[in-house]
Amino acid sequence: KQAKSRYLDSMSSETIFSIPLFADYTYNDLKQRQLNYGLDLSGGMSTVLQVDMKEMLTNLSKGTSDVNFNTALDNAEVALANADSDYINLFYQEYQKLNPEPGKLARIFMRNPTMKDKISLDTDDGTVIREVSTIGKETVNLTFQMLKQRIDKLGVTQPNVNLDAARDLILVEMPGIDNPERARQFLVAGAALEFWDTYRINDSGIAGSLQQADARLKNNGADPVESNEAKMDTIMVPQLDSLGNETGDSIAQTVERDNSPFSDQGPLFSVLEMNGAAGQLTFPQSVMGVASKNKRKYILDLLGKPEIKQLFPQDSKFLFSDKPYRDYESGDLTDKYQLYLIKMPPGSTKAPIEGDVIVDAGASPNPSGQMAVNLRMNNEGAKKWAQMTEKAFNAGNREVAIVLDNEVVSAPRVNSAITGGNTEITGDFSVQEANDLKSILEVGKLPASVKIIQESTVGPSLGATNISSSMKAMAAGMILLLCFMVFYYGGAGIVAIIALLLNLFFIFGALASFGTVLTLPGFAGIILTIGMAVDANVIIFERVREELRAGKGLLASVADGFKNSYSAIIDANITTLLVACVLAYFGLGPIKGFAVILIIGVLCSLFTAVLIGRMIIEWWIGGERNLTFWTGASKNAFANLDIDWIGKRKIAYAISGFLIIAGLVSIFTKGFDLGVDFKGGYKYDVSFTDDIDIDAETLRNGLAEYFGGSAPVVKAVDTENTFNIVTGYLIDSTEDDAAENVIDALHTGITAITGKDIPLEQFKLTDSANVTHVTSSSKVGPTIADDISRSSYYAGTFALILIFLYLFIRFNKWQFSLGAVAALFHDCLVVLGLFSILWGIVPFSLEIDQAFIAAILTVIGYSINDTVVLFDRIREDLGIYTNKPKDEVLNKAINNTFSRTIITSLTTFFVVAVLFVFGGGSIKGFAFALMIGVIVGTYSSIFVATPLVRDLTDTLKAKKVETKKRFSKALN
């Protein structure tokens, strides 16, 4: 794996694919354009990091001993787990409770020199907190930027790093990481800002040492044997005729070889362009040379070899710049990074000055028009800075390297000794670069660390299994859908198939273009979109069939069918989009990806069905060719329905009431199988080798001893001999090694229970083979669990409110809005109730997790889609049949749309059922919720939403009549 990583790194900037006359693509270019798989499909590690604002406030107060201040910090940390506010505001609320006297915070924070320019002793507490909040936001944003740079050093391909600024959270996904412990330590380590002296390329012996290093590397570590004899080469010289043209003949000539040290490059100079190799310096004197991004590690490895390292001063260390250098003439960034040789203090490896001495920094143009960064240090830093700059100035205006996380951010030249702690740094910065450097210098050593509050790892083999099962589900669902459309709609079904294939093409193209990460719920979203994508086609085709049955010609039927379908299609898809947008806003990680895919799928479905589908149909029939919209078997299907649906509403009310009451009883007595997302804890999937025969009960009882006496939840996974283990052991611990202690306890317990010697390191690695090991794991802290619970509640509530408002605007009657929302509430309660009732009865997991919330909201979107199509027909028929009884009009609308309702439901159910069968254990609960939702959503549109509209309207009308009678009676 390390060899593969090194090879891909070395190839990252090499051109490996070309389109003649168009473009050349490097490996990195192609990686950025490919479809990204989430961790559940590719394997890797995902974390949610929270910036420790308590530590930041402690540092900002210079460790004050104020009792109320420190008590408020502790109380705010407790409140954060269940609050909807950020830490700094919670701290302020707690501090006001303990210390109602105003003006105390300014005295505390004025101890920090950073705050002296922002507040005074007279500043009120509210203003102080606003200034502190600003510093907090800057700290969070800078931490986010630093983590992005750090993860790049881990060698992760296509990392996904996102900032949730409102909650001070940083979401990190790292595909391919199979050593979580190393990655964890790498993420939470503090950033180091340092100031170093530098060597120059023209210092005595430095350039010669680089040349000797290259020669020694070329000679397998030994110095080449010097010789005074001139080295000769034989070359072939073309012969010319009297006019100077080549005759085609050549003659051998012996010439003296170019003895320049750069003429015959060794391993070092083949990848490092040395400063001065062209005969004169092309970079500042502190730059040893430049190299491509993908060659940096290779060069540092070469220069770090013991036989090479001894060629350079013992107090030196090579470091590269953090970004490519800017071309001095064009001003454009190049693709080459600069190599520096820094100088360490005598007898120490610690930097002379570190970032904690900086109290203020700013970025602005200087009098010459260059962007400059101005900084101010505290007294201790000012003294050291004066000594350092005086030494650099006296040594010939040398450069000082500003280093962050072992990369040189800037290396400005010292033009004079700088006293007083104020200095200006210039370096041909752009405005953005100057502001970035200003932020780094102002924060210095990060005043706050980060802590992991959610973590999950997935093994590559599990990811491959998920991809395989998802692809099978998609293929099987597509085949079923295509066969049905051709069977039912004949030639028009082929148009629907073309539109569906184009829809998939656009979805995957959009996902790759937008850089959206495709996860397992995202795959489910695509499969669901396939089922729902035919809905627009079905609405159109059913209206065309109605027009044909009414005796109209083909052209007129197609035109009227499309025209009469637009209102229902638009309303149905907008309501689904509203739900998807709510899910995208409130969802985290994979759920957000599911929502984005659903949004893209709905938009693509509209485009392909309404526009492309119509273009194909009109092109075909415009050439006087026939197009069928039915087959012999389906021609009269659902054509002459005459069912009294409204008359059966009381029976439906009784059935729905029974289901809801039974579900509520189960919910309040039996409860749910809450996943780790909602209750917090550690979750592990452990795969046992074939020679170990074990069951869930044995594991549960045996592991209790090792998890502090509390038995974990253990469930068999449908993958052979794999168990899911969930424990709350140490989930509230604030110790850095808590996660390691839990997995160590798990390993110790399983070793004791099985009696097998299982190597700890192999047990932890998700890609271990032929050994009992953890295939995936996750950690959800109490804070993130409460966050997920709140966001789920808000998502459901906002989705219902938005749908109510949209329908009220579109139908201009609150009865329609209330009927639809009541039906959605009915659907959610039935699905929740069945999950509670069937928990422990069915042979697959019914865990309530984030994926289940996505399923519930998808059910809401699907159900409202169905309801809106029916309501749209009711509105249309009420305007046409004004003299008919209302119940007759309602029944007619239901009968006319029943074919569309049942066909859309069947096609969606087919696809979701295939997902349930082939989708694997990790997605069965999700698919099961959708299957129930499709059935219940279809039922509620007919038997709940429409009857409620009817009864609410009649009740209101009856009250109006009664009120009118009473009013008339009173007048009389």
PDB file of N, CA and C in Angstrom, residues 854-933:
ATOM      1  N   ALA A 854     -33.838   9.556   6.649  1.00  0.00           N
ATOM      2  CA  ALA A 854     -33.883   9.833   5.209  1.00  0.00           C
ATOM      3  C   ALA A 854     -35.042   9.077   4.566  1.00  0.00           C
ATOM      4  N   ALA A 855     -35.261   7.835   5.020  1.00  0.00           N
ATOM      5  CA  ALA A 855     -36.365   7.039   4.466  1.00  0.00           C
ATOM      6  C   ALA A 855     -37.717   7.671   4.802  1.00  0.00           C
ATOM      7  N   ILE A 856     -37.876   8.137   6.044  1.00  0.00           N
ATOM      8  CA  ILE A 856     -39.136   8.764   6.448  1.00  0.00           C
ATOM      9  C   ILE A 856     -39.418  10.004   5.598  1.00  0.00           C
ATOM     10  N   LEU A 857     -38.395  10.839   5.415  1.00  0.00           N
ATOM     11  CA  LEU A 857     -38.595  12.051   4.617  1.00  0.00           C
ATOM     12  C   LEU A 857     -38.840  11.713   3.149  1.00  0.00           C
ATOM     13  N   THR A 858     -38.226  10.631   2.680  1.00  0.00           N
ATOM     14  CA  THR A 858     -38.490  10.199   1.308  1.00  0.00           C
ATOM     15  C   THR A 858     -39.928   9.709   1.164  1.00  0.00           C
ATOM     16  N   VAL A 859     -40.414   9.006   2.196  1.00  0.00           N
ATOM     17  CA  VAL A 859     -41.813   8.579   2.207  1.00  0.00           C
ATOM     18  C   VAL A 859     -42.725   9.801   2.154  1.00  0.00           C
ATOM     19  N   ILE A 860     -42.376  10.847   2.916  1.00  0.00           N
ATOM     20  CA  ILE A 860     -43.159  12.088   2.885  1.00  0.00           C
ATOM     21  C   ILE A 860     -43.170  12.658   1.469  1.00  0.00           C
ATOM     22  N   GLY A 861     -41.990  12.696   0.842  1.00  0.00           N
ATOM     23  CA  GLY A 861     -41.906  13.224  -0.525  1.00  0.00           C
ATOM     24  C   GLY A 861     -42.699  12.396  -1.515  1.00  0.00           C
ATOM     25  N   TYR A 862     -42.602  11.068  -1.382  1.00  0.00           N
ATOM     26  CA  TYR A 862     -43.327  10.189  -2.300  1.00  0.00           C
ATOM     27  C   TYR A 862     -44.827  10.302  -2.087  1.00  0.00           C
ATOM     28  N   SER A 863     -45.242  10.280  -0.823  1.00  0.00           N
ATOM     29  CA  SER A 863     -46.666  10.312  -0.513  1.00  0.00           C
ATOM     30  C   SER A 863     -47.304  11.623  -0.969  1.00  0.00           C
ATOM     31  N   ILE A 864     -46.607  12.740  -0.736  1.00  0.00           N
ATOM     32  CA  ILE A 864     -47.176  14.026  -1.143  1.00  0.00           C
ATOM     33  C   ILE A 864     -47.221  14.129  -2.659  1.00  0.00           C
ATOM     34  N   ASN A 865     -46.259  13.500  -3.318  1.00  0.00           N
ATOM     35  CA  ASN A 865     -46.278  13.445  -4.789  1.00  0.00           C
ATOM     36  C   ASN A 865     -47.582  12.798  -5.264  1.00  0.00           C
ATOM     37  N   ASP A 866     -47.902  11.688  -4.651  1.00  0.00           N
ATOM     38  CA  ASP A 866     -49.124  10.957  -5.008  1.00  0.00           C
ATOM     39  C   ASP A 866     -50.371  11.776  -4.696  1.00  0.00           C
ATOM     40  N   THR A 867     -50.369  12.398  -3.519  1.00  0.00           N
ATOM     41  CA  THR A 867     -51.537  13.168  -3.086  1.00  0.00           C
ATOM     42  C   THR A 867     -51.768  14.385  -3.970  1.00  0.00           C
ATOM     43  N   VAL A 868     -50.687  15.075  -4.335  1.00  0.00           N
ATOM     44  CA  VAL A 868     -50.816  16.295  -5.128  1.00  0.00           C
ATOM     45  C   VAL A 868     -51.382  15.993  -6.515  1.00  0.00           C
ATOM     46  N   VAL A 869     -50.958  14.877  -7.116  1.00  0.00           N
ATOM     47  CA  VAL A 869     -51.500  14.509  -8.430  1.00  0.00           C
ATOM     48  C   VAL A 869     -53.013  14.308  -8.337  1.00  0.00           C
ATOM     49  N   LEU A 870     -53.455  13.646  -7.270  1.00  0.00           N
ATOM     50  CA  LEU A 870     -54.885  13.425  -7.070  1.00  0.00           C
ATOM     51  C   LEU A 870     -55.615  14.747  -6.805  1.00  0.00           C
ATOM     52  N   PHE A 871     -55.033  15.591  -5.935  1.00  0.00           N
ATOM     53  CA  PHE A 871     -55.653  16.886  -5.630  1.00  0.00           C
ATOM     54  C   PHE A 871     -55.766  17.759  -6.881  1.00  0.00           C
ATOM     55  N   ASP A 872     -54.753  17.678  -7.736  1.00  0.00           N
ATOM     56  CA  ASP A 872     -54.768  18.475  -8.955  1.00  0.00           C
ATOM     57  C   ASP A 872     -55.938  18.072  -9.849  1.00  0.00           C
ATOM     58  N   ARG A 873     -56.216  16.753  -9.931  1.00  0.00           N
ATOM     59  CA  ARG A 873     -57.348  16.295 -10.726  1.00  0.00           C
ATOM     60  C   ARG A 873     -58.679  16.686 -10.056  1.00  0.00           C
ATOM     61  N   ILE A 874     -58.716  16.627  -8.727  1.00  0.00           N
ATOM     62  CA  ILE A 874     -59.930  17.036  -8.017  1.00  0.00           C
ATOM     63  C   ILE A 874     -60.236  18.509  -8.309  1.00  0.00           C
ATOM     64  N   ARG A 875     -59.210  19.356  -8.233  1.00  0.00           N
ATOM     65  CA  ARG A 875     -59.406  20.774  -8.514  1.00  0.00           C
ATOM     66  C   ARG A 875     -59.912  20.980  -9.946  1.00  0.00           C
ATOM     67  N   GLU A 876     -59.336  20.231 -10.885  1.00  0.00           N
ATOM     68  CA  GLU A 876     -59.748  20.344 -12.285  1.00  0.00           C
ATOM     69  C   GLU A 876     -61.199  19.900 -12.460  1.00  0.00           C
ATOM     70  N   ASP A 877     -61.563  18.762 -11.867  1.00  0.00           N
ATOM     71  CA  ASP A 877     -62.922  18.229 -12.042  1.00  0.00           C
ATOM     72  C   ASP A 877     -63.964  19.068 -11.329  1.00  0.00           C
ATOM     73  N   LEU A 878     -63.613  19.656 -10.183  1.00  0.00           N
ATOM     74  CA  LEU A 878     -64.558  20.523  -9.485  1.00  0.00           C
ATOM     75  C   LEU A 878     -64.893  21.756 -10.319  1.00  0.00           C
ATOM     76  N   GLY A 879     -63.943  22.200 -11.128  1.00  0.00           N
ATOM     77  CA  GLY A 879     -64.189  23.340 -12.007  1.00  0.00           C
ATOM     78  C   GLY A 879     -65.005  22.964 -13.224  1.00  0.00           C
ATOM     79  N   ILE A 880     -64.971  21.682 -13.630  1.00  0.00           N
ATOM     80  CA  ILE A 880     -65.706  21.234 -14.830  1.00  0.00           C
ATOM     81  C   ILE A 880     -67.119  20.789 -14.470  1.00  0.00           C
ATOM     82  N   TYR A 881     -67.239  19.930 -13.441  1.00  0.00           N
ATOM     83  CA  TYR A 881     -68.543  19.337 -13.092  1.00  0.00           C
ATOM     84  C   TYR A 881     -69.140  20.092 -11.889  1.00  0.00           C
ATOM     85  N   THR A 882     -69.537  21.311 -12.151  1.00  0.00           N
ATOM     86  CA  THR A 882     -70.032  22.158 -11.056  1.00  0.00           C
ATOM     87  C   THR A 882     -71.408  21.748 -10.553  1.00  0.00           C
ATOM     88  N   ASN A 883     -72.183  21.042 -11.372  1.00  0.00           N
ATOM     89  CA  ASN A 883     -73.554  20.682 -10.988  1.00  0.00           C
ATOM     90  C   ASN A 883     -73.656  19.284 -10.377  1.00  0.00           C
ATOM     91  N   LYS A 884     -72.585  18.510 -10.414  1.00  0.00           N
ATOM     92  CA  LYS A 884     -72.626  17.152  -9.870  1.00  0.00           C
ATOM     93  C   LYS A 884     -72.389  17.176  -8.368  1.00  0.00           C
ATOM     94  N   PRO A 885     -72.894  16.169  -7.636  1.00  0.00           N
ATOM     95  CA  PRO A 885     -72.618  16.077  -6.200  1.00  0.00           C
ATOM     96  C   PRO A 885     -71.104  15.966  -5.956  1.00  0.00           C
ATOM     97  N   LYS A 886     -70.660  16.554  -4.844  1.00  0.00           N
ATOM     98  CA  LYS A 886     -69.220  16.589  -4.584  1.00  0.00           C
ATOM     99  C   LYS A 886     -68.637  15.180  -4.456  1.00  0.00           C
ATOM    100  N   ASP A 887     -69.339  14.256  -3.776  1.00  0.00           N
ATOM    101  CA  ASP A 887     -68.801  12.906  -3.612  1.00  0.00           C
ATOM    102  C   ASP A 887     -68.598  12.234  -4.961  1.00  0.00           C
ATOM    103  N   GLU A 888     -69.514  12.465  -5.873  1.00  0.00           N
ATOM    104  CA  GLU A 888     -69.391  11.868  -7.217  1.00  0.00           C
ATOM    105  C   GLU A 888     -68.162  12.422  -7.937  1.00  0.00           C
ATOM    106  N   VAL A 889     -67.916  13.743  -7.805  1.00  0.00           N
ATOM    107  CA  VAL A 889     -66.749  14.360  -8.454  1.00  0.00           C
ATOM    108  C   VAL A 889     -65.452  13.823  -7.836  1.00  0.00           C
ATOM    109  N   LEU A 890     -65.437  13.695  -6.508  1.00  0.00           N
ATOM    110  CA  LEU A 890     -64.237  13.171  -5.834  1.00  0.00           C
ATOM    111  C   LEU A 890     -63.952  11.736  -6.274  1.00  0.00           C
ATOM    112  N   ASN A 891     -64.993  10.900  -6.323  1.00  0.00           N
ATOM    113  CA  ASN A 891     -64.818   9.517  -6.766  1.00  0.00           C
ATOM    114  C   ASN A 891     -64.320   9.458  -8.201  1.00  0.00           C
ATOM    115  N   LYS A 892     -64.872  10.331  -9.049  1.00  0.00           N
ATOM    116  CA  LYS A 892     -64.457  10.359 -10.445  1.00  0.00           C
ATOM    117  C   LYS A 892     -62.967  10.712 -10.565  1.00  0.00           C
ATOM    118  N   ALA A 893     -62.521  11.715  -9.771  1.00  0.00           N
ATOM    119  CA  ALA A 893     -61.108  12.114  -9.802  1.00  0.00           C
ATOM    120  C   ALA A 893     -60.207  10.962  -9.359  1.00  0.00           C
ATOM    121  N   ILE A 894     -60.626  10.245  -8.300  1.00  0.00           N
ATOM    122  CA  ILE A 894     -59.818   9.113  -7.820  1.00  0.00           C
ATOM    123  C   ILE A 894     -59.785   8.004  -8.875  1.00  0.00           C
ATOM    124  N   ASN A 895     -60.934   7.686  -9.463  1.00  0.00           N
ATOM    125  CA  ASN A 895     -61.000   6.635 -10.481  1.00  0.00           C
ATOM    126  C   ASN A 895     -60.161   6.989 -11.707  1.00  0.00           C
ATOM    127  N   ASN A 896     -60.198   8.286 -12.100  1.00  0.00           N
ATOM    128  CA  ASN A 896     -59.437   8.696 -13.285  1.00  0.00           C
ATOM    129  C   ASN A 896     -57.934   8.657 -13.068  1.00  0.00           C
ATOM    130  N   THR A 897     -57.504   8.911 -11.830  1.00  0.00           N
ATOM    131  CA  THR A 897     -56.052   8.913 -11.553  1.00  0.00           C
ATOM    132  C   THR A 897     -55.574   7.592 -10.970  1.00  0.00           C
ATOM    133  N   PHE A 898     -56.491   6.636 -10.771  1.00  0.00           N
ATOM    134  CA  PHE A 898     -56.088   5.387 -10.114  1.00  0.00           C
ATOM    135  C   PHE A 898     -55.051   4.626 -10.931  1.00  0.00           C
ATOM    136  N   SER A 899     -55.195   4.666 -12.255  1.00  0.00           N
ATOM    137  CA  SER A 899     -54.222   3.951 -13.090  1.00  0.00           C
ATOM    138  C   SER A 899     -52.830   4.528 -12.879  1.00  0.00           C
ATOM    139  N   ARG A 900     -52.720   5.865 -12.873  1.00  0.00           N
ATOM    140  CA  ARG A 900     -51.412   6.503 -12.642  1.00  0.00           C
ATOM    141  C   ARG A 900     -50.900   6.146 -11.249  1.00  0.00           C
ATOM    142  N   THR A 901     -51.800   6.203 -10.246  1.00  0.00           N
ATOM    143  CA  THR A 901     -51.399   5.924  -8.863  1.00  0.00           C
ATOM    144  C   THR A 901     -50.855   4.510  -8.725  1.00  0.00           C
ATOM    145  N   ILE A 902     -51.575   3.537  -9.253  1.00  0.00           N
ATOM    146  CA  ILE A 902     -51.174   2.143  -9.062  1.00  0.00           C
ATOM    147  C   ILE A 902     -49.930   1.808  -9.864  1.00  0.00           C
ATOM    148  N   ILE A 903     -49.803   2.378 -11.072  1.00  0.00           N
ATOM    149  CA  ILE A 903     -48.627   2.084 -11.904  1.00  0.00           C
ATOM    150  C   ILE A 903     -47.365   2.687 -11.292  1.00  0.00           C
ATOM    151  N   THR A 904     -47.438   3.957 -10.875  1.00  0.00           N
ATOM    152  CA  THR A 904     -46.276   4.591 -10.242  1.00  0.00           C
ATOM    153  C   THR A 904     -45.899   3.847  -8.963  1.00  0.00           C
ATOM    154  N   SER A 905     -46.893   3.482  -8.182  1.00  0.00           N
ATOM    155  CA  SER A 905     -46.619   2.756  -6.944  1.00  0.00           C
ATOM    156  C   SER A 905     -45.981   1.399  -7.231  1.00  0.00           C
ATOM    157  N   LEU A 906     -46.505   0.693  -8.233  1.00  0.00           N
ATOM    158  CA  LEU A 906     -45.951  -0.621  -8.570  1.00  0.00           C
ATOM    159  C   LEU A 906     -44.504  -0.516  -9.055  1.00  0.00           C
ATOM    160  N   THR A 907     -44.250   0.439  -9.947  1.00  0.00           N
ATOM    161  CA  THR A 907     -42.882   0.563 -10.485  1.00  0.00           C
ATOM    162  C   THR A 907     -41.902   0.939  -9.377  1.00  0.00           C
ATOM    163  N   THR A 908     -42.321   1.877  -8.509  1.00  0.00           N
ATOM    164  CA  THR A 908     -41.445   2.255  -7.395  1.00  0.00           C
ATOM    165  C   THR A 908     -41.261   1.085  -6.440  1.00  0.00           C
ATOM    166  N   PHE A 909     -42.348   0.368  -6.170  1.00  0.00           N
ATOM    167  CA  PHE A 909     -42.264  -0.772  -5.255  1.00  0.00           C
ATOM    168  C   PHE A 909     -41.350  -1.853  -5.822  1.00  0.00           C
ATOM    169  N   PHE A 910     -41.435  -2.113  -7.138  1.00  0.00           N
ATOM    170  CA  PHE A 910     -40.549  -3.088  -7.778  1.00  0.00           C
ATOM    171  C   PHE A 910     -39.092  -2.766  -7.464  1.00  0.00           C
ATOM    172  N   VAL A 911     -38.724  -1.505  -7.714  1.00  0.00           N
ATOM    173  CA  VAL A 911     -37.328  -1.112  -7.571  1.00  0.00           C
ATOM    174  C   VAL A 911     -36.891  -1.176  -6.115  1.00  0.00           C
ATOM    175  N   VAL A 912     -37.738  -0.688  -5.200  1.00  0.00           N
ATOM    176  CA  VAL A 912     -37.372  -0.703  -3.788  1.00  0.00           C
ATOM    177  C   VAL A 912     -37.318  -2.135  -3.259  1.00  0.00           C
ATOM    178  N   ALA A 913     -38.207  -3.001  -3.742  1.00  0.00           N
ATOM    179  CA  ALA A 913     -38.183  -4.402  -3.322  1.00  0.00           C
ATOM    180  C   ALA A 913     -36.892  -5.081  -3.769  1.00  0.00           C
ATOM    181  N   VAL A 914     -36.447  -4.754  -4.972  1.00  0.00           N
ATOM    182  CA  VAL A 914     -35.171  -5.296  -5.449  1.00  0.00           C
ATOM    183  C   VAL A 914     -34.032  -4.794  -4.573  1.00  0.00           C
ATOM    184  N   LEU A 915     -34.094  -3.509  -4.195  1.00  0.00           N
ATOM    185  CA  LEU A 915     -33.091  -2.948  -3.288  1.00  0.00           C
ATOM    186  C   LEU A 915     -33.108  -3.683  -1.954  1.00  0.00           C
ATOM    187  N   PHE A 916     -34.288  -4.041  -1.482  1.00  0.00           N
ATOM    188  CA  PHE A 916     -34.424  -4.771  -0.220  1.00  0.00           C
ATOM    189  C   PHE A 916     -33.801  -6.160  -0.326  1.00  0.00           C
ATOM    190  N   VAL A 917     -33.989  -6.812  -1.463  1.00  0.00           N
ATOM    191  CA  VAL A 917     -33.486  -8.178  -1.640  1.00  0.00           C
ATOM    192  C   VAL A 917     -31.975  -8.187  -1.846  1.00  0.00           C
ATOM    193  N   PHE A 918     -31.479  -7.301  -2.725  1.00  0.00           N
ATOM    194  CA  PHE A 918     -30.062  -7.338  -3.102  1.00  0.00           C
ATOM    195  C   PHE A 918     -29.194  -6.319  -2.360  1.00  0.00           C
ATOM    196  N   GLY A 919     -29.818  -5.405  -1.631  1.00  0.00           N
ATOM    197  CA  GLY A 919     -29.066  -4.272  -1.090  1.00  0.00           C
ATOM    198  C   GLY A 919     -28.159  -4.568   0.076  1.00  0.00           C
ATOM    199  N   GLY A 920     -28.197  -5.718   0.667  1.00  0.00           N
ATOM    200  CA  GLY A 920     -27.309  -6.011   1.783  1.00  0.00           C
ATOM    201  C   GLY A 920     -27.907  -5.576   3.109  1.00  0.00           C
ATOM    202  N   GLY A 921     -27.353  -6.106   4.214  1.00  0.00           N
ATOM    203  CA  GLY A 921     -27.894  -5.862   5.537  1.00  0.00           C
ATOM    204  C   GLY A 921     -27.885  -4.412   5.951  1.00  0.00           C
ATOM    205  N   SER A 922     -26.875  -3.654   5.508  1.00  0.00           N
ATOM    206  CA  SER A 922     -26.740  -2.273   5.947  1.00  0.00           C
ATOM    207  C   SER A 922     -27.815  -1.366   5.385  1.00  0.00           C
ATOM    208  N   ILE A 923     -28.589  -1.857   4.415  1.00  0.00           N
ATOM    209  CA  ILE A 923     -29.592  -0.983   3.798  1.00  0.00           C
ATOM    210  C   ILE A 923     -30.984  -1.611   3.793  1.00  0.00           C
ATOM    211  N   LYS A 924     -31.121  -2.803   4.396  1.00  0.00           N
ATOM    212  CA  LYS A 924     -32.420  -3.480   4.399  1.00  0.00           C
ATOM    213  C   LYS A 924     -33.468  -2.670   5.148  1.00  0.00           C
ATOM    214  N   GLY A 925     -33.110  -2.123   6.314  1.00  0.00           N
ATOM    215  CA  GLY A 925     -34.068  -1.335   7.084  1.00  0.00           C
ATOM    216  C   GLY A 925     -34.549  -0.125   6.305  1.00  0.00           C
ATOM    217  N   PHE A 926     -33.617   0.531   5.612  1.00  0.00           N
ATOM    218  CA  PHE A 926     -33.945   1.686   4.772  1.00  0.00           C
ATOM    219  C   PHE A 926     -34.937   1.283   3.684  1.00  0.00           C
ATOM    220  N   ALA A 927     -34.645   0.196   2.997  1.00  0.00           N
ATOM    221  CA  ALA A 927     -35.511  -0.265   1.909  1.00  0.00           C
ATOM    222  C   ALA A 927     -36.865  -0.722   2.444  1.00  0.00           C
ATOM    223  N   PHE A 928     -36.865  -1.356   3.613  1.00  0.00           N
ATOM    224  CA  PHE A 928     -38.122  -1.820   4.202  1.00  0.00           C
ATOM    225  C   PHE A 928     -39.029  -0.630   4.536  1.00  0.00           C
ATOM    226  N   ALA A 929     -38.436   0.443   5.076  1.00  0.00           N
ATOM    227  CA  ALA A 929     -39.214   1.648   5.377  1.00  0.00           C
ATOM    228  C   ALA A 929     -39.818   2.236   4.107  1.00  0.00           C
ATOM    229  N   LEU A 930     -39.061   2.216   3.025  1.00  0.00           N
ATOM    230  CA  LEU A 930     -39.570   2.737   1.754  1.00  0.00           C
ATOM    231  C   LEU A 930     -40.690   1.855   1.207  1.00  0.00           C
ATOM    232  N   MET A 931     -40.542   0.541   1.342  1.00  0.00           N
ATOM    233  CA  MET A 931     -41.594  -0.369   0.872  1.00  0.00           C
ATOM    234  C   MET A 931     -42.900  -0.099   1.611  1.00  0.00           C
ATOM    235  N   ILE A 932     -42.813   0.020   2.937  1.00  0.00           N
ATOM    236  CA  ILE A 932     -44.015   0.336   3.712  1.00  0.00           C
ATOM    237  C   ILE A 932     -44.556   1.695   3.280  1.00  0.00           C
ATOM    238  N   GLY A 933     -43.637   2.651   3.099  1.00  0.00           N
ATOM    239  CA  GLY A 933     -44.036   4.006   2.741  1.00  0.00           C
ATOM    240  C   GLY A 933     -44.768   4.075   1.417  1.00  0.00           C
TER     241      GLY A 933
END
